[in-house]
Each structure stands twice: as structure tokens, then as C-alpha cells.
Coordinates of C-alpha atoms and ligand atoms in Angstrom, one line a residue:
M141 CA -135.3 -5.3 -24.5
I142 CA -133.4 -7.9 -26.5
Y143 CA -129.6 -7.9 -26.3
Y144 CA -127.7 -9.5 -29.1
V145 CA -124.5 -11.1 -27.8
N146 CA -121.6 -11.8 -30.0
L147 CA -120.9 -15.3 -28.6
D148 CA -117.7 -15.7 -30.6
K149 CA -116.2 -12.6 -29.1
F150 CA -117.4 -13.6 -25.7
Y151 CA -115.8 -17.0 -25.8
K152 CA -112.5 -15.4 -27.0
I153 CA -112.5 -13.0 -24.0
V154 CA -113.3 -15.8 -21.6
T155 CA -110.5 -18.0 -23.1
A156 CA -108.0 -15.2 -22.9
M157 CA -108.9 -14.5 -19.3
K158 CA -108.5 -18.2 -18.4
I159 CA -105.1 -18.3 -20.1
L160 CA -104.0 -15.2 -18.2
Q161 CA -105.3 -16.6 -14.9
D162 CA -103.5 -19.9 -15.5
L163 CA -100.1 -18.3 -15.9
N164 CA -97.6 -18.7 -13.1
V165 CA -97.1 -15.1 -12.1
D166 CA -95.0 -13.8 -9.2
L167 CA -95.1 -10.1 -8.8
H168 CA -93.5 -9.7 -5.4
T169 CA -89.9 -10.9 -4.7
H170 CA -86.7 -9.7 -3.1
S171 CA -83.0 -10.1 -3.8
T172 CA -79.7 -9.1 -2.3
A173 CA -80.3 -5.6 -3.6
S174 CA -82.6 -5.3 -0.5
D175 CA -83.2 -7.9 2.2
G176 CA -83.4 -11.1 0.0
S177 CA -80.6 -13.6 0.4
I178 CA -80.1 -14.5 -3.3
T179 CA -78.9 -12.3 -6.1
P180 CA -81.2 -11.1 -8.9
S181 CA -79.6 -13.5 -11.3
Q182 CA -80.1 -16.5 -8.9
L183 CA -83.7 -15.3 -8.3
V184 CA -84.4 -15.3 -12.1
N185 CA -82.9 -18.8 -12.5
R186 CA -84.9 -20.1 -9.5
A187 CA -88.1 -18.6 -11.0
I188 CA -87.4 -20.4 -14.4
E189 CA -86.7 -23.7 -12.5
N190 CA -90.0 -23.2 -10.7
G191 CA -92.0 -22.7 -13.9
V192 CA -92.7 -19.0 -13.5
D193 CA -94.0 -17.2 -16.6
I194 CA -93.9 -13.6 -15.3
L195 CA -91.6 -12.4 -12.5
A196 CA -91.3 -9.0 -10.9
L197 CA -88.3 -8.1 -8.8
T198 CA -89.6 -5.7 -6.1
D199 CA -86.8 -4.9 -3.7
H200 CA -87.5 -2.5 -0.9
D201 CA -86.9 1.1 -1.9
T202 CA -84.5 0.3 -4.7
V203 CA -84.3 -0.7 -8.3
S204 CA -80.6 -1.4 -8.2
G205 CA -81.1 -5.2 -8.8
I206 CA -83.3 -4.7 -11.9
P207 CA -80.5 -4.5 -14.6
E208 CA -79.0 -7.8 -13.5
G209 CA -82.4 -9.4 -13.4
L210 CA -83.3 -8.1 -16.9
E211 CA -80.0 -9.4 -18.3
T212 CA -80.4 -12.9 -16.8
A213 CA -84.0 -13.1 -18.1
S214 CA -83.2 -11.9 -21.6
G215 CA -83.3 -14.7 -24.2
T216 CA -85.4 -16.9 -21.8
D217 CA -89.1 -17.6 -21.8
L218 CA -89.5 -15.7 -18.6
T219 CA -91.1 -12.2 -18.8
F220 CA -89.2 -10.0 -16.3
I221 CA -91.0 -6.9 -14.9
P222 CA -89.0 -4.1 -13.3
G223 CA -90.6 -3.4 -9.9
V224 CA -90.0 -1.8 -6.5
E225 CA -91.7 -2.1 -3.0
V226 CA -91.8 1.3 -1.5
S227 CA -92.2 2.0 2.3
T228 CA -94.7 4.7 2.9
M229 CA -96.3 6.3 5.9
W230 CA -100.1 6.6 6.2
G231 CA -102.1 7.3 9.3
G232 CA -99.1 6.4 11.5
S233 CA -98.6 3.0 9.9
C234 CA -95.9 1.9 7.5
I235 CA -97.8 0.8 4.3
H236 CA -95.8 -1.0 1.5
V237 CA -96.8 -0.1 -2.0
L238 CA -95.5 -2.1 -5.0
G239 CA -94.7 -0.1 -8.1
L240 CA -95.0 -2.6 -11.0
D241 CA -93.5 -2.0 -14.4
V242 CA -91.8 1.2 -13.4
E243 CA -89.4 3.1 -15.7
L244 CA -85.9 2.7 -14.3
N245 CA -84.5 5.9 -15.5
N246 CA -87.2 8.2 -14.1
V247 CA -85.1 10.9 -12.4
E248 CA -87.7 11.7 -9.7
L249 CA -88.1 8.1 -8.7
K250 CA -84.4 7.5 -8.5
K251 CA -83.9 10.6 -6.4
A252 CA -86.7 9.7 -4.0
L253 CA -85.4 6.1 -3.6
S254 CA -81.9 7.3 -2.8
L255 CA -83.3 9.6 -0.1
I256 CA -85.1 6.6 1.4
Q257 CA -81.8 4.7 1.4
K258 CA -80.1 7.5 3.3
G259 CA -82.9 7.4 5.8
R260 CA -82.4 3.6 6.2
F261 CA -78.8 4.1 7.2
E262 CA -79.7 6.8 9.7
R263 CA -82.5 4.5 11.1
A264 CA -80.0 1.6 11.4
E265 CA -77.8 3.6 13.7
R266 CA -80.8 4.4 15.9
I267 CA -81.9 0.7 15.9
N268 CA -78.3 -0.2 16.9
L269 CA -78.4 2.3 19.8
A270 CA -81.8 1.1 20.9
L271 CA -80.6 -2.5 21.0
I272 CA -77.4 -1.5 23.0
K273 CA -79.7 0.3 25.4
A274 CA -81.6 -3.0 25.8
G275 CA -78.4 -4.7 26.8
L276 CA -77.2 -6.2 23.5
P277 CA -73.8 -5.8 21.9
S278 CA -73.3 -3.5 19.0
I279 CA -74.7 -5.3 15.9
L280 CA -74.5 -2.5 13.2
E281 CA -71.2 -3.5 11.6
H282 CA -72.2 -7.1 11.3
A283 CA -75.6 -6.1 9.9
L284 CA -74.0 -3.8 7.4
S285 CA -71.6 -6.6 6.3
I286 CA -74.6 -8.9 5.7
A287 CA -76.3 -6.2 3.7
G288 CA -73.2 -6.0 1.5
S289 CA -72.0 -3.1 -0.5
K290 CA -74.9 -3.4 -3.1
G291 CA -77.5 -4.1 -0.5
Q292 CA -79.4 -1.7 1.7
I293 CA -79.8 -1.9 5.4
G294 CA -83.0 -3.1 6.9
R295 CA -84.4 -4.9 9.9
V296 CA -83.9 -8.3 8.3
H297 CA -80.1 -7.7 8.2
F298 CA -80.2 -7.0 11.9
A299 CA -82.2 -10.2 12.5
R300 CA -79.7 -12.3 10.5
A301 CA -76.8 -10.8 12.4
M302 CA -78.4 -11.5 15.7
I303 CA -79.0 -15.1 14.7
Q304 CA -75.4 -15.5 13.6
K305 CA -74.3 -14.1 17.0
N306 CA -76.6 -16.7 18.7
L307 CA -78.7 -13.9 20.3
C308 CA -81.9 -15.4 18.8
E309 CA -83.0 -18.6 17.2
D310 CA -84.7 -17.5 14.0
I311 CA -86.1 -14.5 12.1
R312 CA -89.5 -14.7 13.7
D313 CA -88.0 -14.9 17.1
V314 CA -85.9 -11.8 16.5
F315 CA -88.8 -9.8 15.2
S316 CA -91.2 -10.7 17.9
R317 CA -88.7 -10.1 20.7
Y318 CA -86.8 -7.1 19.4
L319 CA -87.8 -5.5 16.1
V320 CA -91.6 -4.9 16.0
K321 CA -93.5 -1.9 17.4
G322 CA -93.4 -1.9 21.2
K323 CA -90.1 -4.0 21.4
P324 CA -86.7 -2.6 22.4
G325 CA -85.1 -2.5 18.9
F326 CA -88.1 -0.8 17.1
V327 CA -87.6 2.9 16.3
A328 CA -90.1 5.3 14.8
H329 CA -89.2 6.3 11.2
E330 CA -90.6 8.8 8.7
W331 CA -91.1 7.1 5.4
P332 CA -92.5 9.3 2.5
S333 CA -96.3 9.7 2.5
L334 CA -98.6 7.3 0.6
K335 CA -99.6 10.2 -1.7
T336 CA -96.0 11.1 -2.5
V337 CA -95.1 7.5 -3.4
I338 CA -98.2 6.8 -5.5
N339 CA -97.4 10.0 -7.5
L340 CA -93.8 8.9 -8.0
I341 CA -94.9 5.4 -9.2
L342 CA -97.5 6.9 -11.6
K343 CA -95.0 9.4 -13.0
A344 CA -92.6 6.6 -13.6
N345 CA -95.5 4.9 -15.6
G346 CA -95.8 2.1 -13.0
L347 CA -98.9 0.5 -11.5
P348 CA -99.3 1.2 -7.7
V349 CA -100.4 -1.9 -5.8
I350 CA -101.0 -2.2 -2.1
A351 CA -98.8 -5.0 -0.7
H352 CA -100.0 -7.6 1.8
P353 CA -103.0 -5.6 3.1
A354 CA -103.8 -8.1 5.9
R355 CA -100.4 -7.5 7.5
Y356 CA -101.3 -4.0 8.7
K357 CA -104.0 -5.3 11.0
L358 CA -106.0 -2.1 10.5
P359 CA -109.5 -1.9 12.1
N360 CA -112.2 -2.1 9.4
N361 CA -113.0 1.6 9.3
W362 CA -109.3 2.5 8.9
L363 CA -108.9 -0.1 6.2
T364 CA -111.8 1.5 4.4
Y365 CA -110.1 5.0 4.7
L366 CA -106.9 3.6 3.4
L367 CA -108.5 1.8 0.4
E368 CA -110.6 4.9 -0.5
E369 CA -107.6 7.2 -0.3
F370 CA -105.4 4.7 -2.3
A371 CA -108.1 4.6 -5.1
S372 CA -108.6 8.3 -5.1
L373 CA -104.8 8.9 -5.4
G374 CA -104.6 6.7 -8.5
G375 CA -103.9 3.3 -6.9
I376 CA -104.7 0.4 -9.3
G377 CA -104.2 -2.9 -7.6
I378 CA -104.2 -4.9 -4.4
E379 CA -102.3 -8.0 -3.4
V380 CA -104.8 -10.8 -2.8
A381 CA -102.6 -13.9 -2.8
T382 CA -99.3 -13.2 -1.1
G383 CA -96.8 -14.8 1.3
S384 CA -98.2 -13.5 4.5
H385 CA -101.9 -14.0 3.7
S386 CA -103.9 -16.9 5.2
F387 CA -106.5 -18.5 3.0
A388 CA -109.1 -16.5 5.0
D389 CA -107.2 -13.3 4.1
I390 CA -107.3 -14.3 0.4
E391 CA -111.0 -14.7 0.6
R392 CA -111.4 -11.4 2.4
F393 CA -109.3 -9.4 0.0
K394 CA -110.9 -11.2 -3.0
K395 CA -114.2 -9.5 -2.0
I396 CA -112.5 -6.2 -1.3
S397 CA -110.7 -6.3 -4.7
I398 CA -114.1 -6.7 -6.4
E399 CA -115.9 -4.1 -4.3
Y400 CA -113.2 -1.4 -5.0
D401 CA -112.6 -2.5 -8.6
F402 CA -108.9 -3.0 -7.9
K403 CA -106.9 -5.3 -10.1
A404 CA -105.7 -8.3 -8.1
S405 CA -102.1 -9.3 -7.7
R406 CA -100.2 -12.5 -6.7
G407 CA -96.7 -12.6 -5.3
S408 CA -94.7 -14.8 -3.0
D409 CA -92.8 -12.0 -1.2
F410 CA -90.0 -14.5 -1.4
H411 CA -86.8 -13.4 0.5
S412 CA -84.8 -16.6 1.0
P413 CA -85.0 -20.3 0.6
S414 CA -84.7 -20.9 4.3
E415 CA -86.7 -18.0 5.6
S416 CA -89.7 -17.6 3.3
R417 CA -93.1 -19.4 3.6
Y418 CA -93.4 -19.7 -0.2
D419 CA -90.8 -20.2 -2.9
V420 CA -90.7 -18.1 -6.0
G421 CA -93.9 -18.8 -8.0
R422 CA -95.4 -20.9 -5.2
A423 CA -97.9 -18.6 -3.6
P424 CA -101.5 -19.7 -3.9
Y425 CA -103.2 -18.8 -7.2
L426 CA -105.7 -16.0 -7.4
P427 CA -109.3 -16.9 -7.1
D428 CA -110.8 -17.4 -10.6
C429 CA -113.2 -14.6 -10.5
L430 CA -110.6 -11.8 -10.2
L431 CA -109.1 -9.6 -12.9
P432 CA -105.3 -10.2 -12.7
I433 CA -103.2 -7.1 -12.7
W434 CA -100.8 -8.7 -15.2
A435 CA -103.6 -8.3 -17.8
S436 CA -103.0 -4.5 -17.5
I437 CA -99.2 -4.9 -17.8
G438 CA -99.7 -7.0 -21.0
L439 CA -102.1 -4.4 -22.4
R440 CA -99.5 -1.6 -21.8
G441 CA -97.2 -3.6 -24.2
Ligands
AMP625 P1 -87.7 -2.8 7.0 O1 -88.2 -2.4 5.6 O2 -86.2 -2.7 7.2 O3 -88.4 -2.1 8.1 O4 -88.0 -4.4 7.2 C1 -89.2 -4.9 6.8 C2 -89.0 -6.3 6.4 O5 -88.8 -7.1 7.6 C3 -90.2 -7.0 5.7 O6 -90.1 -6.7 4.3 C4 -89.9 -8.4 6.0 O7 -88.9 -8.9 5.1 C5 -89.3 -8.4 7.4 N1 -90.4 -8.5 8.5 C6 -91.2 -7.6 8.9 N2 -91.9 -8.1 10.0 C7 -91.5 -9.3 10.2 C8 -91.9 -10.4 11.1 N3 -92.8 -10.2 12.0 N4 -91.2 -11.6 11.0 C9 -90.3 -11.8 10.0 N5 -89.9 -10.8 9.1 C10 -90.5 -9.6 9.2
MN626 MN1 -88.4 -7.6 3.3
MN627 MN1 -93.6 -5.7 2.5
MN628 MN1 -91.8 -7.6 0.2

């Protein structure tokens, strides 16, 4: 059989893909609205200084920083995408799902996020008690003051408070000694299920993306179950290039992204100039052969 290829059209598609792949896109960042250390407005300005073309603010379980980010980005060349990173529970693990390009005024999403916030305050009290039981002084008040009135309380605020009180040296030190599973300040917590969260993101017209898949350290068969379930629930993308991935992780999840037909995402997971591995817009680029998820955001207008 002979196939007639429209070469002109083909070259146009290839050129468009190359332009999309060469954009500096950062679809995973945090601000003071969650556990980042700079405001949404400072983050947007930092992204512009770093030559970012498309930026998503994806604070943990909140969209409260988005209006400030949108306002700072308006009138600039930066395309600002409203996003969120939602904590979910799947198979006993806490899996983070990014919701990209979500509608801010979706009532169900807002309600669900405010319930997660309440849960975070209740968890913070339990973390504090667990640390006291391990012989530490009460840290909750200090952690809350670091989180600020606009922020929400998380483990990073405890870590920063413990460093300021000279109880630990740096963030890594606090996490590995106190705040990860099996350590004295880690408490179990019920996040909403993966299914609930994917439904919420889809209903808010967002794109669900699995964040930093290598971080969960799932055995291969469990990872397969997770990815199959994520796809069947309507999951669209997977982070391939991200702050906590090694180059070997990028290679591994490049193959997985192709195998499962997931769109690939790139994000620094930037939290703070002094704490984060990559600055805004400085995570490694996606491997050339992958279909970037921002092509879908563009197509949605
Ligand atoms: P939370 O959502 O309050 O449970 O806190 C999760 C956040 O803690 C992540 O988004 C990271 O910012 C930070 N984090 C988690 N594990 C570590 C770790 N091992 N070292 C440093 N920061 C971590
Ligand atoms: Mn964080
Ligand atoms: Mn995360
Ligand atoms: Mn994150």
C-alpha cells in the first residue's frame, strides 16, 4: 500500500512540537500560600527574571495564592496557570496529584480544599504532641507563626521552626530525624482518596498529573497498579522532570510516560531559594521525544 504524506503539514507539526518543547515551562511551584517561602507575587517576578514562559502555581491543597499570582503576571509575557497540588491517599501511601489549569471558583473543589485545610490543623496538633512525647519542646505556635495567617500548616513549617530553635541543622536533617514515616514526629493522616481528588480536578476542568512519581518508592507491581488506576480514573499526565527526580528517574519515567500514553510534565517543585534543589524554571528539560502536557493546556485555549 502507498501512503501519501502531506510533508508540508508534517513539517509544520514537527516545528510546532519543537517550539513547545523549547519553551521554559515550570508547572510545579509553591508560595507562602502553602509551604513556600516567597509570596505568589515574588514567585511570578522570580519566574520572569529566570526566563520562564509558562508558570503554574501549585500550592499544597489550596488555591488561595492564585489571584495574587494572576494579578502580578497580567500584562507581562509570562503565561500564568492556576494550579494546585492535592494530597491524596492510595494504597496506604500519600500520593500528590497536581491539578493544572483548574477553575478557581469551582464550589466542590473549594469545599474539598477547605476540609483538607482543617485536617492539616488537626494533624499539626498531633505532630506537636508526638514531638513533645519524643522529648522536644512545644513547637506548634512557632510553626503556626511561620505559616502565617494566609499560609496553611504543614511539616515544612515544623521543620523551619525546629531549625530556628536550633533543634536541627537543616530541612533534610529535620525530616530524616523526625518527620518521615517511622520517625517520632510522623503521624498517620487520612487524605482524600486518589479517586475523589481526580474527580474533583476533572470537574473543575483541570488536568490531573501525578507529581514526582519516583518519590513514593513503590515496588514495580504497586507502581503499575497506581498508574493503571490513575489512567482509568481519568488521569492525564505524569511529572517526568521534577525537583526530586534524578537523571535516572527522568529516563525511567520517560519510558513510562510513553508506555501509558501520559502527557509529560516538567516542574521544579520550587519552595525556597535556600531550600530547593532547583530554582523556578531550572529543572531539567523534558526528553525531546515526549508530548508536553502544556500542549494540552494551549489547545484548551
Ligand atoms: P506535608 O504536605 O505537610 O505532609 O509536607 C510535605 C512537604 O514536606 C513536601 O511537599 C515537601 O515540601 C516537604 N518534604 C517532604 N519530605 C521531605 C524530605 N524528606 N526532605 C525535605 N522536605 C520534605
Ligand atoms: Mn511542600
Ligand atoms: Mn509533592
Ligand atoms: Mn510540590
